Structures are given as structure tokens and as C-alpha cells.
Amino acid sequence: MTLRPVLVNIKAVDDSAVGRFWAETLGWQVSGGEPGATAVKPPGFDWRDPVSVCLDVIAVPEPKTAVKNRVHLDLATTSAAHQAELVARLRDLGATPVDVGQGEVPWTVLADQEGNEFCVLEPREVYRDTGPIAAVVVDCADPRAMARFWDQAIGWTLHEVTDERAVWRSDRGVGPYLEFLRVGGKSVPDRVHLDLVPEAGDDKAAEVDRLRALGAGDLDVGQGEVPWTCLVDPEGHEFCVLARS
């Protein structure tokens, strides 16, 4: 029994516009399955057997506040020239520079047109084969505690645990890393979160019960009767467990 990260779920007032931005940013495809939802995924992506993650942009009426998201994407580059070219291209697409207190760093912090922060990293050997998304990064207060929960929650391989960060990657050795970094506690509802999917043959209800036993809590965001289950981890990070059908 295990779960796999499958989606980075992003809330937006204009899901179509934000979805198009991210598709052009990543070189992926856009598809709209239903009003108010725009999927952004690489060609051939199978969400029932994910070897990486894709994006799902969901419409909400509330705009983002000035508070930094607790979850953001780091984008990979292959050279200093590639980093500069990517930053310039993203600014042409509507991205804006933002100051989240990063100071003098070799990466560039930007935000999409609705203020969702992301980073364009300088070239790093560890991310040479991740594809356009180097890492899904989550702010947390205690990386070691997050490692204890998430390492049992998902079927990815834990690569590193320190007082400052916990790092996973798919056990298939492909796609982005998942990194919990020591930053701080939760202050507003999560505008970006992870969605998980059970392995083939695993029972969703049993997986949700397993997560509750690990310390997950139930979350009511007004979702009503839906086929997915909304939960929070022990630090309050929101996530959903999807049904495979």
C-alpha cells in the first residue's frame, strides 16, 4: 500500500490564463477537462501511473494575498545562459520579480501573473535530469517531523534528512524532487498543494485511514461530496488523495 504524488494543485482566479502561462513556461500541453479546471501536463502523462507530477490549475473566486505560498516550484536550467534566457522569456510571458527575503542568491525569484512564487535556479548537477521542474518545495517548521510522516505516506525514495530539509524523489529515479525546507509555520490557507493517487489495486479508503493513523487530519474546505479526500499533514499542509476512477 502506498501513494504517489501526481499533481501540484494551484488555485487561481483565472485558471485558463495561469494554465497557459505554466504550459508555455514548462513546454507542456494544456487541457481543460471541465469548467474551472485547467490541466498542464507533459505529452503522454498518465495520472494513474505517474512517473512525475503535472499541474492542475483550479478556479477560485479569491485572489492570492500578499503572504508567500508555502509550496512553490523550482525550475531547472542547464547553464548560466539558459537561466538568463529563461528568466527573460518568463518575464515576457508576464512573470514579475518578487522579494521574499532571499537576499543575494544565484537563483531568480519570480511570480506568475496571479502572484504565485517560483524560482529559476542556477545550473545544479543534482537537477540535470529532472525535466523543467527541478523540485516541488514546501516550507515547514520541522523537516525531521515531516520526513517521519511523508516517508510513510508516499512511495518515493527519501534521499536526505537534516534539521534544515528533507528530500524525496520518485523511486523510479525520474522527475522532480520533493523538498521540505525549514522556513516557518502556516499563516494562511494553502493556495498550492499536492494531490496523491493510490497505486493500482490499492484501496483509496484504506489509504486515507492509513494516513489518519500516521497523523493526518481531515480538512473541510467546502468541497462537499467529491471523489477525493482532503487532508492535512501534522503541520497543516493541505493535500488530497484522489480516486483512481
Tab-separated table of C-alpha atoms in Angstrom:
chain	number	residue	atom	x	y	z
A	1	MET	CA	0.000	0.000	0.000
A	2	THR	CA	1.368	3.393	-0.974
A	3	LEU	CA	0.581	6.680	-2.627
A	4	ARG	CA	2.307	8.645	-5.367
A	5	PRO	CA	2.392	12.422	-5.804
A	6	VAL	CA	0.630	13.109	-9.099
A	7	LEU	CA	-0.470	16.766	-9.209
A	8	VAL	CA	0.651	20.139	-7.988
A	9	ASN	CA	-2.722	21.808	-7.465
A	10	ILE	CA	-2.684	25.602	-7.947
A	11	LYS	CA	-5.650	27.846	-7.161
A	12	ALA	CA	-6.228	30.831	-9.464
A	13	VAL	CA	-8.935	33.345	-10.250
A	14	ASP	CA	-8.306	32.788	-13.980
A	15	ASP	CA	-7.344	29.130	-14.303
A	16	SER	CA	-7.095	29.304	-18.111
A	17	ALA	CA	-4.622	32.198	-18.114
A	18	VAL	CA	-2.478	30.738	-15.349
A	19	GLY	CA	-2.606	27.324	-17.012
A	20	ARG	CA	-1.431	28.795	-20.322
A	21	PHE	CA	1.411	30.598	-18.550
A	22	TRP	CA	2.661	27.405	-16.951
A	23	ALA	CA	2.269	25.380	-20.143
A	24	GLU	CA	4.423	27.894	-22.026
A	25	THR	CA	6.875	28.024	-19.130
A	26	LEU	CA	7.353	24.253	-18.974
A	27	GLY	CA	6.824	23.388	-22.647
A	28	TRP	CA	3.861	21.182	-21.704
A	29	GLN	CA	0.320	20.810	-23.001
A	30	VAL	CA	-2.890	22.411	-21.737
A	31	SER	CA	-6.152	20.535	-21.440
A	32	GLY	CA	-9.425	21.625	-19.856
A	33	GLY	CA	-11.450	18.704	-18.562
A	34	GLU	CA	-14.235	20.775	-17.023
A	35	PRO	CA	-15.056	24.466	-16.450
A	36	GLY	CA	-12.837	25.972	-13.805
A	37	ALA	CA	-10.035	23.416	-14.161
A	38	THR	CA	-7.025	23.564	-16.481
A	39	ALA	CA	-4.541	20.685	-16.579
A	40	VAL	CA	-0.931	21.298	-17.587
A	41	LYS	CA	1.000	18.127	-18.320
A	42	PRO	CA	3.838	16.710	-20.407
A	43	PRO	CA	2.934	14.678	-23.505
A	44	GLY	CA	1.957	11.120	-22.640
A	45	PHE	CA	1.464	11.755	-18.930
A	46	ASP	CA	-0.675	9.060	-17.272
A	47	TRP	CA	-2.033	10.292	-13.942
A	48	ARG	CA	-2.967	6.754	-12.895
A	49	ASP	CA	0.672	5.659	-13.211
A	50	PRO	CA	2.632	8.848	-12.631
A	51	VAL	CA	6.385	8.822	-13.040
A	52	SER	CA	6.497	12.561	-12.371
A	53	VAL	CA	3.957	15.252	-11.487
A	54	CYS	CA	1.821	17.587	-13.577
A	55	LEU	CA	-0.067	20.784	-12.706
A	56	ASP	CA	-3.776	21.273	-12.160
A	57	VAL	CA	-4.971	24.880	-12.015
A	58	ILE	CA	-8.330	25.237	-10.247
A	59	ALA	CA	-10.502	28.354	-10.358
A	60	VAL	CA	-11.380	30.078	-7.074
A	61	PRO	CA	-13.017	33.468	-6.504
A	62	GLU	CA	-10.457	34.775	-4.012
A	63	PRO	CA	-7.223	36.370	-5.279
A	64	LYS	CA	-3.922	35.474	-3.670
A	65	THR	CA	-2.930	37.524	-0.637
A	66	ALA	CA	0.467	39.127	-0.193
A	67	VAL	CA	1.569	36.219	2.014
A	68	LYS	CA	4.108	33.910	0.367
A	69	ASN	CA	2.813	30.481	-0.664
A	70	ARG	CA	4.145	27.598	1.425
A	71	VAL	CA	4.556	25.477	-1.718
A	72	HIS	CA	6.400	26.603	-4.839
A	73	LEU	CA	8.182	25.214	-7.881
A	74	ASP	CA	11.904	25.418	-8.593
A	75	LEU	CA	12.730	25.383	-12.305
A	76	ALA	CA	15.887	23.712	-13.605
A	77	THR	CA	18.410	25.247	-16.000
A	78	THR	CA	21.426	23.781	-17.769
A	79	SER	CA	23.744	26.807	-17.951
A	80	ALA	CA	24.050	30.431	-16.913
A	81	ALA	CA	22.952	31.438	-20.400
A	82	HIS	CA	19.914	29.150	-20.186
A	83	GLN	CA	18.978	30.644	-16.816
A	84	ALA	CA	19.186	34.202	-18.176
A	85	GLU	CA	17.234	33.277	-21.313
A	86	LEU	CA	14.524	31.524	-19.288
A	87	VAL	CA	14.111	34.452	-16.894
A	88	ALA	CA	13.819	36.857	-19.829
A	89	ARG	CA	11.282	34.636	-21.591
A	90	LEU	CA	9.167	34.241	-18.460
A	91	ARG	CA	9.120	37.980	-17.895
A	92	ASP	CA	7.891	38.385	-21.463
A	93	LEU	CA	5.104	35.890	-20.598
A	94	GLY	CA	4.022	38.033	-17.659
A	95	ALA	CA	6.153	36.845	-14.723
A	96	THR	CA	7.372	39.510	-12.305
A	97	PRO	CA	10.345	39.610	-9.927
A	98	VAL	CA	9.426	39.282	-6.254
A	99	ASP	CA	11.299	39.769	-2.998
A	100	VAL	CA	10.602	37.044	-0.436
A	101	GLY	CA	13.638	37.963	1.635
A	102	GLN	CA	16.026	35.892	-0.451
A	103	GLY	CA	18.837	38.479	-0.427
A	104	GLU	CA	21.800	37.931	-2.750
A	105	VAL	CA	21.320	34.445	-4.206
A	106	PRO	CA	22.269	32.799	-7.535
A	107	TRP	CA	18.668	31.943	-8.377
A	108	THR	CA	15.902	34.294	-9.512
A	109	VAL	CA	12.584	34.545	-7.673
A	110	LEU	CA	9.571	35.329	-9.857
A	111	ALA	CA	5.790	35.139	-9.598
A	112	ASP	CA	3.199	34.204	-12.184
A	113	GLN	CA	0.505	36.707	-13.151
A	114	GLU	CA	-1.537	35.922	-10.012
A	115	GLY	CA	1.410	36.171	-7.643
A	116	ASN	CA	2.324	32.506	-7.172
A	117	GLU	CA	6.028	32.484	-6.425
A	118	PHE	CA	8.583	30.227	-8.129
A	119	CYS	CA	12.347	30.124	-8.597
A	120	VAL	CA	14.530	29.823	-11.675
A	121	LEU	CA	17.599	28.047	-10.349
A	122	GLU	CA	21.176	28.401	-11.430
A	123	PRO	CA	22.548	25.190	-13.019
A	124	ARG	CA	22.874	22.405	-10.444
A	125	GLU	CA	24.179	18.939	-11.197
A	126	VAL	CA	21.593	17.262	-8.964
A	127	TYR	CA	18.782	18.567	-11.182
A	128	ARG	CA	20.370	17.762	-14.549
A	129	ASP	CA	17.796	15.078	-15.449
A	130	THR	CA	14.605	16.250	-13.706
A	131	GLY	CA	12.961	17.923	-16.674
A	132	PRO	CA	11.770	21.541	-16.436
A	133	ILE	CA	10.660	21.265	-12.792
A	134	ALA	CA	13.671	20.675	-10.565
A	135	ALA	CA	11.751	20.438	-7.302
A	136	VAL	CA	8.428	20.952	-5.582
A	137	VAL	CA	9.440	22.886	-2.473
A	138	VAL	CA	7.404	23.026	0.745
A	139	ASP	CA	8.063	25.401	3.639
A	140	CYS	CA	7.863	23.701	7.022
A	141	ALA	CA	8.833	24.172	10.653
A	142	ASP	CA	10.381	20.738	11.300
A	143	PRO	CA	11.838	18.797	8.346
A	144	ARG	CA	12.575	15.754	10.505
A	145	ALA	CA	8.957	15.516	11.624
A	146	MET	CA	7.811	15.941	8.022
A	147	ALA	CA	10.200	13.173	6.999
A	148	ARG	CA	8.653	10.803	9.514
A	149	PHE	CA	5.153	11.438	8.149
A	150	TRP	CA	5.757	11.799	4.419
A	151	ASP	CA	8.227	8.935	4.125
A	152	GLN	CA	5.475	6.589	5.282
A	153	ALA	CA	2.773	8.423	3.337
A	154	ILE	CA	4.295	8.207	-0.158
A	155	GLY	CA	6.196	5.623	-2.137
A	156	TRP	CA	9.061	7.908	-3.154
A	157	THR	CA	12.664	7.403	-2.011
A	158	LEU	CA	13.945	9.538	0.860
A	159	HIS	CA	17.363	10.939	-0.130
A	160	GLU	CA	18.218	13.272	2.742
A	161	VAL	CA	17.010	14.290	6.196
A	162	THR	CA	18.614	17.074	8.243
A	163	ASP	CA	17.410	19.764	10.617
A	164	GLU	CA	17.115	22.034	7.574
A	165	ARG	CA	15.482	19.860	4.926
A	166	ALA	CA	14.017	16.521	3.883
A	167	VAL	CA	14.273	15.422	0.242
A	168	TRP	CA	12.489	12.731	-1.784
A	169	ARG	CA	12.403	11.656	-5.411
A	170	SER	CA	10.355	9.068	-7.274
A	171	ASP	CA	11.654	5.566	-6.669
A	172	ARG	CA	11.943	5.338	-10.466
A	173	GLY	CA	14.656	7.996	-10.426
A	174	VAL	CA	12.836	10.427	-12.707
A	175	GLY	CA	11.067	13.762	-12.454
A	176	PRO	CA	11.383	16.472	-9.807
A	177	TYR	CA	12.422	16.207	-6.198
A	178	LEU	CA	10.074	16.903	-3.293
A	179	GLU	CA	11.803	19.070	-0.705
A	180	PHE	CA	10.562	20.186	2.713
A	181	LEU	CA	12.675	23.158	3.850
A	182	ARG	CA	12.780	24.690	7.320
A	183	VAL	CA	11.184	28.100	6.861
A	184	GLY	CA	8.278	28.652	9.229
A	185	GLY	CA	4.760	27.767	10.245
A	186	LYS	CA	1.443	28.132	8.449
A	187	SER	CA	-0.322	31.504	8.401
A	188	VAL	CA	-2.955	31.296	5.620
A	189	PRO	CA	-4.790	28.505	3.777
A	190	ASP	CA	-2.604	26.756	1.197
A	191	ARG	CA	-3.068	28.078	-2.339
A	192	VAL	CA	-0.788	25.383	-3.768
A	193	HIS	CA	-0.882	21.770	-2.599
A	194	LEU	CA	-0.037	18.209	-3.591
A	195	ASP	CA	-2.509	15.615	-4.816
A	196	LEU	CA	-1.717	11.928	-4.290
A	197	VAL	CA	-3.050	8.862	-6.093
A	198	PRO	CA	-3.103	5.228	-4.846
A	199	GLU	CA	-1.182	2.533	-6.665
A	200	ALA	CA	-3.164	0.225	-8.944
A	201	GLY	CA	-5.057	-2.273	-6.800
A	202	ASP	CA	-4.803	-0.207	-3.612
A	203	ASP	CA	-7.980	0.890	-1.875
A	204	LYS	CA	-8.371	4.653	-1.541
A	205	ALA	CA	-10.400	4.465	1.685
A	206	ALA	CA	-7.804	2.183	3.246
A	207	GLU	CA	-5.031	4.582	2.209
A	208	VAL	CA	-6.880	7.518	3.777
A	209	ASP	CA	-7.322	5.548	7.001
A	210	ARG	CA	-3.605	4.718	6.937
A	211	LEU	CA	-2.744	8.419	6.602
A	212	ARG	CA	-5.020	9.301	9.520
A	213	ALA	CA	-3.236	6.696	11.623
A	214	LEU	CA	0.071	8.362	10.685
A	215	GLY	CA	-1.195	11.711	11.958
A	216	ALA	CA	-3.107	13.258	9.039
A	217	GLY	CA	-6.229	15.232	9.834
A	218	ASP	CA	-9.421	15.762	7.880
A	219	LEU	CA	-9.930	19.059	6.078
A	220	ASP	CA	-13.203	20.722	5.142
A	221	VAL	CA	-12.756	23.439	2.524
A	222	GLY	CA	-16.377	23.317	1.470
A	223	GLN	CA	-15.711	20.566	-1.063
A	224	GLY	CA	-18.987	18.754	-0.391
A	225	GLU	CA	-19.467	15.293	-1.898
A	226	VAL	CA	-16.419	14.701	-4.095
A	227	PRO	CA	-14.451	11.585	-5.092
A	228	TRP	CA	-11.260	12.844	-3.475
A	229	THR	CA	-10.422	13.255	0.213
A	230	CYS	CA	-8.941	16.479	1.629
A	231	LEU	CA	-6.434	16.069	4.450
A	232	VAL	CA	-3.684	17.946	6.287
A	233	ASP	CA	-0.348	16.608	7.460
A	234	PRO	CA	0.829	17.100	11.078
A	235	GLU	CA	1.982	20.664	10.272
A	236	GLY	CA	-1.229	21.589	8.499
A	237	HIS	CA	-0.034	21.287	4.894
A	238	GLU	CA	-3.107	20.590	2.803
A	239	PHE	CA	-3.199	17.689	0.335
A	240	CYS	CA	-5.740	15.488	-1.387
A	241	VAL	CA	-5.994	11.756	-2.055
A	242	LEU	CA	-7.589	11.155	-5.453
A	243	ALA	CA	-9.749	8.251	-6.531
A	244	ARG	CA	-8.305	6.310	-9.457
A	245	SER	CA	-11.633	6.109	-11.320
